[in-house]
Coordinates of N, CA and C in Angstrom, one line a residue:
M1 N -136.6 -25.3 -109.1 CA -136.6 -23.9 -108.9 C -137.7 -23.2 -109.8
K2 N -137.7 -23.7 -111.1 CA -138.7 -23.1 -112.0 C -140.1 -23.2 -111.5
V3 N -140.5 -24.4 -111.0 CA -141.8 -24.5 -110.5 C -142.1 -23.6 -109.4
R4 N -141.1 -23.3 -108.5 CA -141.3 -22.4 -107.4 C -141.5 -21.0 -107.9
C5 N -140.8 -20.6 -108.9 CA -141.0 -19.2 -109.5 C -142.3 -19.1 -110.1
F6 N -142.7 -20.1 -110.9 CA -144.0 -20.1 -111.5 C -145.1 -20.0 -110.4
A7 N -145.0 -20.8 -109.4 CA -146.0 -20.8 -108.3 C -146.1 -19.5 -107.7
F8 N -145.0 -18.7 -107.4 CA -145.0 -17.4 -106.8 C -145.8 -16.5 -107.7
V9 N -145.5 -16.5 -109.0 CA -146.2 -15.5 -109.9 C -147.7 -15.9 -110.0
I10 N -148.0 -17.2 -110.0 CA -149.4 -17.6 -110.1 C -150.1 -17.3 -108.8
A11 N -149.4 -17.5 -107.7 CA -150.1 -17.1 -106.4 C -150.4 -15.7 -106.3
V12 N -149.5 -14.8 -106.8 CA -149.7 -13.4 -106.9 C -150.9 -13.1 -107.7
A13 N -151.2 -13.9 -108.7 CA -152.3 -13.6 -109.6 C -153.6 -13.7 -108.8
L14 N -153.6 -14.4 -107.7 CA -154.8 -14.5 -106.8 C -155.1 -13.2 -106.2
V15 N -154.1 -12.3 -106.1 CA -154.3 -11.0 -105.5 C -155.3 -10.2 -106.3
G16 N -155.5 -10.4 -107.5 CA -156.4 -9.7 -108.3 C -156.3 -9.8 -109.8
A17 N -155.4 -10.5 -110.3 CA -155.2 -10.6 -111.7 C -156.3 -11.6 -112.2
A18 N -157.0 -11.2 -113.3 CA -157.9 -12.1 -113.9 C -157.2 -12.7 -115.1
C19 N -157.2 -14.0 -115.1 CA -156.5 -14.7 -116.1 C -157.4 -15.7 -116.8
S20 N -157.5 -15.6 -118.1 CA -158.5 -16.5 -118.7 C -157.9 -17.8 -119.2
S21 N -156.6 -17.9 -119.4 CA -156.0 -19.1 -119.9 C -154.6 -19.2 -119.5
S22 N -154.2 -20.4 -119.1 CA -152.8 -20.6 -118.6 C -151.8 -20.9 -119.7
G23 N -152.3 -21.1 -121.0 CA -151.3 -21.4 -122.0 C -151.0 -22.9 -122.1
D24 N -151.5 -23.7 -121.2 CA -151.3 -25.1 -121.3 C -152.6 -25.8 -121.4
D25 N -153.6 -25.2 -122.1 CA -154.9 -25.9 -122.4 C -154.7 -27.2 -123.2
P26 N -155.5 -28.2 -122.9 CA -155.4 -29.4 -123.7 C -155.7 -29.1 -125.2
V27 N -155.2 -30.0 -126.0 CA -155.4 -29.9 -127.4 C -156.3 -31.1 -127.9
S28 N -157.3 -30.8 -128.7 CA -158.1 -31.8 -129.2 C -157.5 -32.5 -130.4
T29 N -157.4 -33.9 -130.3 CA -156.8 -34.6 -131.4 C -157.7 -35.8 -131.7
P30 N -157.8 -36.2 -133.0 CA -158.6 -37.3 -133.4 C -158.1 -38.6 -132.7
N31 N -159.0 -39.5 -132.3 CA -158.7 -40.8 -131.8 C -158.7 -41.7 -132.9
P32 N -157.5 -42.3 -133.3 CA -157.5 -43.1 -134.5 C -158.5 -44.3 -134.5
G33 N -159.1 -44.5 -135.6 CA -160.0 -45.7 -135.7 C -161.4 -45.4 -135.2
T34 N -161.7 -44.3 -134.5 CA -163.0 -44.2 -133.9 C -163.7 -43.0 -134.5
G35 N -163.0 -42.1 -135.1 CA -163.6 -40.9 -135.6 C -164.0 -39.9 -134.6
T36 N -163.7 -40.1 -133.3 CA -164.0 -39.2 -132.2 C -162.7 -38.5 -131.8
E37 N -162.9 -37.4 -131.0 CA -161.8 -36.7 -130.6 C -161.5 -37.0 -129.1
T38 N -160.2 -37.0 -128.8 CA -159.8 -37.1 -127.4 C -159.0 -35.9 -127.0
T39 N -158.9 -35.7 -125.7 CA -158.1 -34.5 -125.3 C -156.9 -35.0 -124.6
S40 N -155.7 -34.4 -125.1 CA -154.5 -34.8 -124.5 C -153.6 -33.5 -124.4
P41 N -152.6 -33.6 -123.5 CA -151.7 -32.4 -123.4 C -150.8 -32.3 -124.7
Q42 N -150.4 -31.1 -125.0 CA -149.6 -30.9 -126.2 C -148.2 -31.4 -125.9
V43 N -147.7 -32.2 -126.8 CA -146.3 -32.8 -126.7 C -145.5 -32.4 -127.9
S44 N -144.3 -32.1 -127.7 CA -143.4 -31.7 -128.8 C -142.7 -33.0 -129.3
N45 N -142.6 -33.1 -130.6 CA -142.0 -34.3 -131.2 C -140.5 -34.1 -131.4
D46 N -140.0 -32.8 -131.3 CA -138.6 -32.6 -131.5 C -137.7 -32.7 -130.3
G47 N -138.3 -33.2 -129.2 CA -137.5 -33.4 -127.9 C -137.4 -32.2 -127.1
S48 N -137.9 -31.0 -127.6 CA -137.8 -29.8 -126.7 C -138.9 -29.8 -125.7
D49 N -138.8 -29.0 -124.7 CA -139.7 -29.0 -123.6 C -140.8 -27.9 -123.9
A50 N -141.8 -28.2 -124.8 CA -142.8 -27.3 -125.2 C -143.6 -26.8 -124.0
A51 N -143.8 -27.7 -123.0 CA -144.6 -27.2 -121.8 C -143.8 -26.2 -121.0
T52 N -142.5 -26.3 -120.9 CA -141.7 -25.3 -120.2 C -141.8 -24.0 -121.0
A53 N -141.6 -24.0 -122.3 CA -141.7 -22.8 -123.1 C -143.1 -22.1 -123.0
D54 N -144.1 -22.9 -123.0 CA -145.5 -22.4 -122.8 C -145.6 -21.7 -121.4
A55 N -145.1 -22.4 -120.4 CA -145.2 -21.9 -119.0 C -144.4 -20.6 -118.9
E56 N -143.2 -20.5 -119.5 CA -142.4 -19.3 -119.4 C -143.1 -18.1 -120.2
E57 N -143.8 -18.4 -121.3 CA -144.5 -17.4 -122.0 C -145.7 -16.9 -121.2
F58 N -146.4 -17.9 -120.5 CA -147.5 -17.5 -119.6 C -147.0 -16.6 -118.5
V59 N -145.9 -17.0 -117.9 CA -145.4 -16.2 -116.7 C -145.0 -14.8 -117.2
E60 N -144.4 -14.7 -118.4 CA -144.1 -13.4 -118.9 C -145.3 -12.5 -119.1
G61 N -146.4 -13.1 -119.7 CA -147.6 -12.3 -119.9 C -148.2 -11.9 -118.6
L62 N -148.2 -12.9 -117.6 CA -148.8 -12.6 -116.3 C -148.0 -11.5 -115.6
A63 N -146.7 -11.6 -115.7 CA -145.8 -10.6 -115.0 C -146.1 -9.2 -115.6
D64 N -146.3 -9.1 -116.9 CA -146.7 -7.8 -117.5 C -148.0 -7.3 -117.0
E65 N -149.0 -8.2 -116.9 CA -150.3 -7.8 -116.3 C -150.2 -7.3 -114.9
L66 N -149.4 -8.0 -114.1 CA -149.2 -7.7 -112.7 C -148.5 -6.3 -112.5
E67 N -147.5 -6.1 -113.4 CA -146.8 -4.8 -113.3 C -147.8 -3.6 -113.6
E68 N -148.7 -3.8 -114.5 CA -149.7 -2.8 -114.8 C -150.6 -2.6 -113.6
Q69 N -151.0 -3.7 -112.9 CA -151.8 -3.6 -111.7 C -151.1 -2.9 -110.6
Q70 N -149.8 -3.1 -110.5 CA -148.9 -2.5 -109.5 C -149.0 -1.0 -109.7
A71 N -148.8 -0.6 -111.0 CA -148.7 0.8 -111.3 C -150.1 1.5 -111.0
E72 N -151.2 0.8 -111.2 CA -152.5 1.3 -110.9 C -152.7 1.4 -109.4
S73 N -152.1 0.5 -108.6 CA -152.3 0.5 -107.2 C -151.8 1.8 -106.6
G74 N -150.8 2.3 -107.2 CA -150.2 3.6 -106.9 C -149.5 3.7 -105.6
G75 N -149.0 2.7 -105.1 CA -148.3 2.9 -103.8 C -147.6 1.7 -103.3
G76 N -147.0 2.0 -102.1 CA -146.3 0.9 -101.4 C -144.9 0.8 -101.9
S77 N -144.0 0.3 -101.0 CA -142.6 0.0 -101.4 C -142.1 -1.0 -100.5
G78 N -141.1 -1.8 -100.9 CA -140.5 -2.8 -100.1 C -139.0 -2.9 -100.4
T79 N -138.3 -3.2 -99.3 CA -136.8 -3.3 -99.4 C -136.4 -4.6 -98.8
L80 N -135.6 -5.3 -99.5 CA -135.0 -6.6 -99.1 C -133.5 -6.4 -99.1
T81 N -132.9 -6.7 -97.9 CA -131.4 -6.6 -97.8 C -130.9 -8.0 -97.3
V82 N -130.1 -8.6 -98.1 CA -129.5 -9.9 -97.8 C -128.0 -9.7 -97.9
G83 N -127.3 -9.9 -96.8 CA -125.8 -9.7 -96.8 C -125.6 -8.2 -97.1
D84 N -124.7 -8.0 -98.1 CA -124.4 -6.6 -98.4 C -125.2 -6.1 -99.7
Q85 N -126.2 -6.8 -100.1 CA -127.0 -6.4 -101.3 C -128.4 -6.0 -100.8
T86 N -128.9 -4.9 -101.5 CA -130.2 -4.4 -101.2 C -131.0 -4.2 -102.5
W87 N -132.3 -4.6 -102.5 CA -133.2 -4.4 -103.6 C -134.4 -3.6 -103.0
T88 N -134.9 -2.6 -103.8 CA -136.1 -1.9 -103.4 C -137.1 -2.0 -104.6
F89 N -138.3 -2.2 -104.2 CA -139.4 -2.4 -105.2 C -140.5 -1.4 -104.9
A90 N -141.0 -0.8 -105.9 CA -142.2 0.1 -105.8 C -142.9 0.3 -107.1
P91 N -144.1 0.3 -107.2 CA -145.1 0.0 -106.2 C -145.3 -1.5 -106.0
L92 N -146.2 -1.8 -105.0 CA -146.4 -3.2 -104.6 C -147.9 -3.6 -104.8
L93 N -148.1 -4.9 -104.9 CA -149.5 -5.4 -104.7 C -149.5 -6.1 -103.4
C94 N -150.5 -5.9 -102.6 CA -150.7 -6.6 -101.3 C -152.1 -7.1 -101.1
A95 N -152.3 -8.2 -100.5 CA -153.6 -8.7 -100.1 C -153.5 -9.3 -98.7
F96 N -154.6 -9.1 -98.0 CA -154.7 -9.6 -96.6 C -155.9 -10.5 -96.4
G97 N -155.7 -11.7 -95.9 CA -156.8 -12.6 -95.5 C -157.3 -13.4 -96.7
E98 N -158.0 -14.5 -96.3 CA -158.4 -15.5 -97.3 C -159.3 -14.9 -98.4
A99 N -160.2 -14.0 -98.0 CA -161.2 -13.4 -98.9 C -160.5 -12.6 -100.0
E100 N -159.5 -11.8 -99.7 CA -158.8 -11.0 -100.7 C -157.9 -11.9 -101.5
I101 N -157.2 -12.9 -100.9 CA -156.2 -13.7 -101.6 C -156.9 -14.8 -102.4
G102 N -158.0 -15.3 -101.9 CA -158.7 -16.4 -102.6 C -158.1 -17.8 -102.4
Q103 N -157.4 -18.0 -101.2 CA -156.7 -19.2 -100.9 C -156.9 -19.6 -99.5
A104 N -157.4 -20.8 -99.2 CA -157.7 -21.2 -97.8 C -156.4 -21.2 -97.0
G105 N -156.4 -20.6 -95.8 CA -155.3 -20.5 -95.0 C -154.3 -19.4 -95.3
A106 N -154.5 -18.6 -96.3 CA -153.6 -17.5 -96.6 C -154.0 -16.3 -95.8
E107 N -152.9 -15.7 -95.2 CA -153.1 -14.5 -94.4 C -152.6 -13.3 -95.1
F108 N -151.5 -13.4 -95.9 CA -150.9 -12.2 -96.4 C -150.1 -12.6 -97.7
V109 N -150.2 -11.8 -98.7 CA -149.4 -11.9 -99.9 C -148.9 -10.6 -100.4
L110 N -147.7 -10.5 -100.8 CA -147.1 -9.2 -101.3 C -146.3 -9.6 -102.5
S111 N -146.4 -8.7 -103.5 CA -145.6 -8.9 -104.7 C -145.1 -7.6 -105.3
G112 N -143.9 -7.5 -105.7 CA -143.3 -6.4 -106.4 C -142.6 -6.9 -107.6
L113 N -142.9 -6.4 -108.8 CA -142.3 -6.8 -110.0 C -141.6 -5.6 -110.6
Q114 N -140.3 -5.7 -110.9 CA -139.6 -4.7 -111.7 C -138.3 -5.2 -112.2
D115 N -137.8 -4.7 -113.2 CA -136.5 -5.0 -113.8 C -136.3 -6.5 -114.0
G116 N -137.4 -7.2 -114.3 CA -137.3 -8.7 -114.5 C -137.2 -9.5 -113.3
M117 N -137.5 -8.9 -112.1 CA -137.4 -9.6 -110.9 C -138.7 -9.5 -110.1
Q118 N -138.9 -10.5 -109.2 CA -140.1 -10.4 -108.3 C -139.7 -10.6 -106.9
M119 N -140.1 -9.6 -106.1 CA -140.0 -9.7 -104.6 C -141.3 -10.2 -104.2
Y120 N -141.3 -11.2 -103.3 CA -142.5 -11.9 -102.9 C -142.5 -12.2 -101.4
A121 N -143.6 -12.1 -100.8 CA -143.7 -12.4 -99.4 C -145.1 -13.0 -99.1
S122 N -145.1 -14.0 -98.2 CA -146.4 -14.6 -98.0 C -146.5 -15.2 -96.6
I123 N -147.7 -15.3 -96.0 CA -147.9 -16.0 -94.8 C -149.1 -16.9 -95.2
D124 N -149.0 -18.2 -95.2 CA -150.0 -19.1 -95.5 C -149.8 -20.4 -94.7
T125 N -150.5 -21.5 -95.1 CA -150.5 -22.7 -94.3 C -149.1 -23.4 -94.4
F126 N -148.2 -22.9 -95.4 CA -146.9 -23.4 -95.5 C -145.9 -22.7 -94.6
G127 N -146.3 -21.6 -94.1 CA -145.4 -20.8 -93.2 C -145.2 -19.4 -93.7
H128 N -144.1 -18.8 -93.3 CA -143.7 -17.4 -93.7 C -142.6 -17.5 -94.7
L129 N -142.7 -16.8 -95.8 CA -141.8 -16.8 -96.9 C -141.5 -15.5 -97.4
V130 N -140.2 -15.2 -97.7 CA -139.8 -14.0 -98.4 C -138.9 -14.5 -99.5
S131 N -139.0 -14.0 -100.7 CA -138.1 -14.4 -101.8 C -137.9 -13.3 -102.8
L132 N -136.8 -13.5 -103.5 CA -136.5 -12.6 -104.6 C -136.0 -13.4 -105.8
D133 N -136.7 -13.3 -106.9 CA -136.3 -14.2 -108.0 C -136.3 -13.4 -109.3
D134 N -135.3 -13.9 -110.2 CA -135.2 -13.4 -111.6 C -136.4 -14.2 -112.3
I135 N -137.3 -13.4 -112.9 CA -138.4 -14.1 -113.5 C -138.3 -13.9 -115.1
E136 N -137.2 -13.4 -115.5 CA -136.9 -13.3 -117.0 C -136.1 -14.5 -117.5
D137 N -135.1 -14.9 -116.7 CA -134.2 -16.0 -117.1 C -134.2 -17.1 -116.1
F138 N -135.1 -18.1 -116.3 CA -135.3 -19.2 -115.4 C -134.1 -20.2 -115.5
E139 N -133.4 -20.2 -116.6 CA -132.3 -21.1 -116.8 C -131.1 -20.7 -116.1
N140 N -130.8 -19.3 -116.1 CA -129.6 -18.8 -115.5 C -130.0 -17.5 -114.8
P141 N -130.7 -17.7 -113.7 CA -131.2 -16.5 -112.9 C -130.0 -15.6 -112.4
K142 N -130.3 -14.3 -112.4 CA -129.3 -13.4 -111.8 C -129.4 -13.5 -110.3
V143 N -130.6 -13.7 -109.8 CA -130.8 -13.8 -108.4 C -131.9 -14.7 -108.1
S144 N -131.8 -15.5 -107.0 CA -132.8 -16.4 -106.5 C -132.6 -16.6 -105.1
L145 N -133.2 -15.8 -104.2 CA -133.1 -15.9 -102.8 C -134.4 -16.3 -102.2
Q146 N -134.3 -17.2 -101.2 CA -135.5 -17.7 -100.5 C -135.2 -17.8 -99.0
S147 N -136.2 -17.3 -98.2 CA -136.0 -17.4 -96.7 C -136.1 -18.8 -96.3
V148 N -135.3 -19.1 -95.2 CA -135.3 -20.5 -94.7 C -135.3 -20.3 -93.1
G149 N -135.6 -21.4 -92.5 CA -135.6 -21.4 -91.0 C -137.0 -20.9 -90.5
D150 N -136.9 -20.4 -89.3 CA -138.2 -20.1 -88.6 C -138.4 -18.6 -88.5
G151 N -137.9 -17.8 -89.4 CA -138.2 -16.3 -89.4 C -139.6 -16.1 -89.5
V152 N -140.1 -14.9 -89.0 CA -141.5 -14.6 -88.9 C -141.7 -13.2 -89.6
I153 N -142.7 -13.1 -90.4 CA -143.1 -11.8 -91.0 C -144.1 -11.2 -90.0
M154 N -143.7 -10.0 -89.6 CA -144.6 -9.2 -88.7 C -145.4 -8.2 -89.5
I155 N -146.7 -8.1 -89.2 CA -147.6 -7.2 -89.8 C -148.2 -6.3 -88.8
D156 N -148.1 -4.9 -89.0 CA -148.6 -3.9 -88.2 C -149.4 -3.0 -89.1
G157 N -150.7 -3.2 -89.3 CA -151.5 -2.4 -90.2 C -151.0 -2.7 -91.6
K158 N -150.4 -1.7 -92.3 CA -149.9 -1.9 -93.6 C -148.4 -1.9 -93.6
S159 N -147.8 -2.0 -92.5 CA -146.3 -2.0 -92.3 C -145.9 -3.5 -92.1
I160 N -144.9 -3.9 -92.9 CA -144.5 -5.3 -92.9 C -143.0 -5.3 -92.6
S161 N -142.6 -6.3 -91.8 CA -141.1 -6.4 -91.5 C -140.8 -7.9 -91.2
A162 N -139.5 -8.2 -91.4 CA -139.1 -9.6 -91.1 C -137.6 -9.6 -91.0
E163 N -137.0 -10.4 -90.1 CA -135.6 -10.7 -90.1 C -135.5 -12.2 -90.3
M164 N -134.9 -12.6 -91.4 CA -134.8 -14.0 -91.7 C -133.5 -14.4 -92.3
D165 N -133.2 -15.7 -92.4 CA -132.0 -16.2 -93.1 C -132.4 -16.6 -94.5
F166 N -131.5 -16.4 -95.5 CA -131.8 -16.6 -96.9 C -130.8 -17.5 -97.5
I167 N -131.2 -18.4 -98.3 CA -130.3 -19.2 -99.1 C -130.3 -18.7 -100.5
D168 N -129.2 -18.8 -101.2 CA -129.0 -18.4 -102.6 C -129.1 -19.6 -103.5
N169 N -130.2 -19.7 -104.2 CA -130.5 -20.8 -105.1 C -129.6 -20.8 -106.3
T170 N -128.9 -19.7 -106.6 CA -128.0 -19.7 -107.7 C -126.6 -20.2 -107.4
S171 N -126.4 -20.6 -106.1 CA -125.1 -21.1 -105.6 C -125.3 -22.5 -105.2
D172 N -124.2 -23.3 -105.2 CA -124.2 -24.6 -104.7 C -124.0 -24.7 -103.2
S173 N -123.7 -23.5 -102.6 CA -123.5 -23.5 -101.1 C -124.8 -23.7 -100.4
A174 N -124.8 -24.4 -99.3 CA -126.0 -24.7 -98.5 C -126.1 -23.7 -97.3
S175 N -125.1 -22.8 -97.2 CA -125.1 -21.8 -96.1 C -126.1 -20.7 -96.3
S176 N -126.6 -20.2 -95.2 CA -127.6 -19.1 -95.3 C -126.9 -17.8 -94.9
T177 N -127.6 -16.7 -95.3 CA -127.1 -15.3 -95.0 C -128.3 -14.6 -94.4
P178 N -128.0 -13.9 -93.3 CA -129.1 -13.1 -92.6 C -129.6 -12.0 -93.5
G179 N -130.9 -11.6 -93.4 CA -131.4 -10.6 -94.2 C -132.6 -9.9 -93.5
T180 N -133.0 -8.7 -94.0 CA -134.1 -8.0 -93.4 C -135.0 -7.7 -94.6
F181 N -136.3 -7.6 -94.3 CA -137.3 -7.3 -95.2 C -138.3 -6.2 -94.6
T182 N -138.5 -5.1 -95.3 CA -139.5 -4.2 -94.8 C -140.3 -3.7 -96.0
A183 N -141.6 -3.4 -95.7 CA -142.5 -3.0 -96.7 C -143.6 -2.2 -96.2
T184 N -144.2 -1.3 -97.0 CA -145.4 -0.6 -96.7 C -146.4 -0.8 -97.8
C185 N -147.5 -1.5 -97.5 CA -148.5 -1.8 -98.5 C -149.3 -0.6 -98.8
P186 N -149.8 -0.5 -100.1 CA -150.7 0.6 -100.4 C -152.0 0.6 -99.7

């Protein structure tokens, strides 16, 4: 699940976030006996997962940057209702087509960040996806919903809608719950 959350935030970065470093740059270390340097990934000797910590720090910084971009975009809103729970996000970032998104096969990307959560929707070569994830606490997320099945995101100009089934990744249950997603892009 962590990788999926990171992928969503990183994919949203393609919408327009300029990012100079991912926080997981290789570290130069001397190569014993040769006097030359080699490049290797940073490894923690204390058994902790330094790469995960670096990735979480990167996602937090990227989320802050995207929230600023959302505020500057000045518009749009989206609502996701799954079962008897509803979340509304405003403003949003949206991109349409490969040229805006910067990914081959991508048709649409939407992201809304607020209160430590990300609402995300996309149409790309993997299909149609709507999700809602806690991006502050990857170990014990408050919410982690993902669309499943063959639901379709409908686009009419800047109006977006979908009826899909969702699974709750915070639960051990494999059952899905019907939900609706509507948004208006800026």
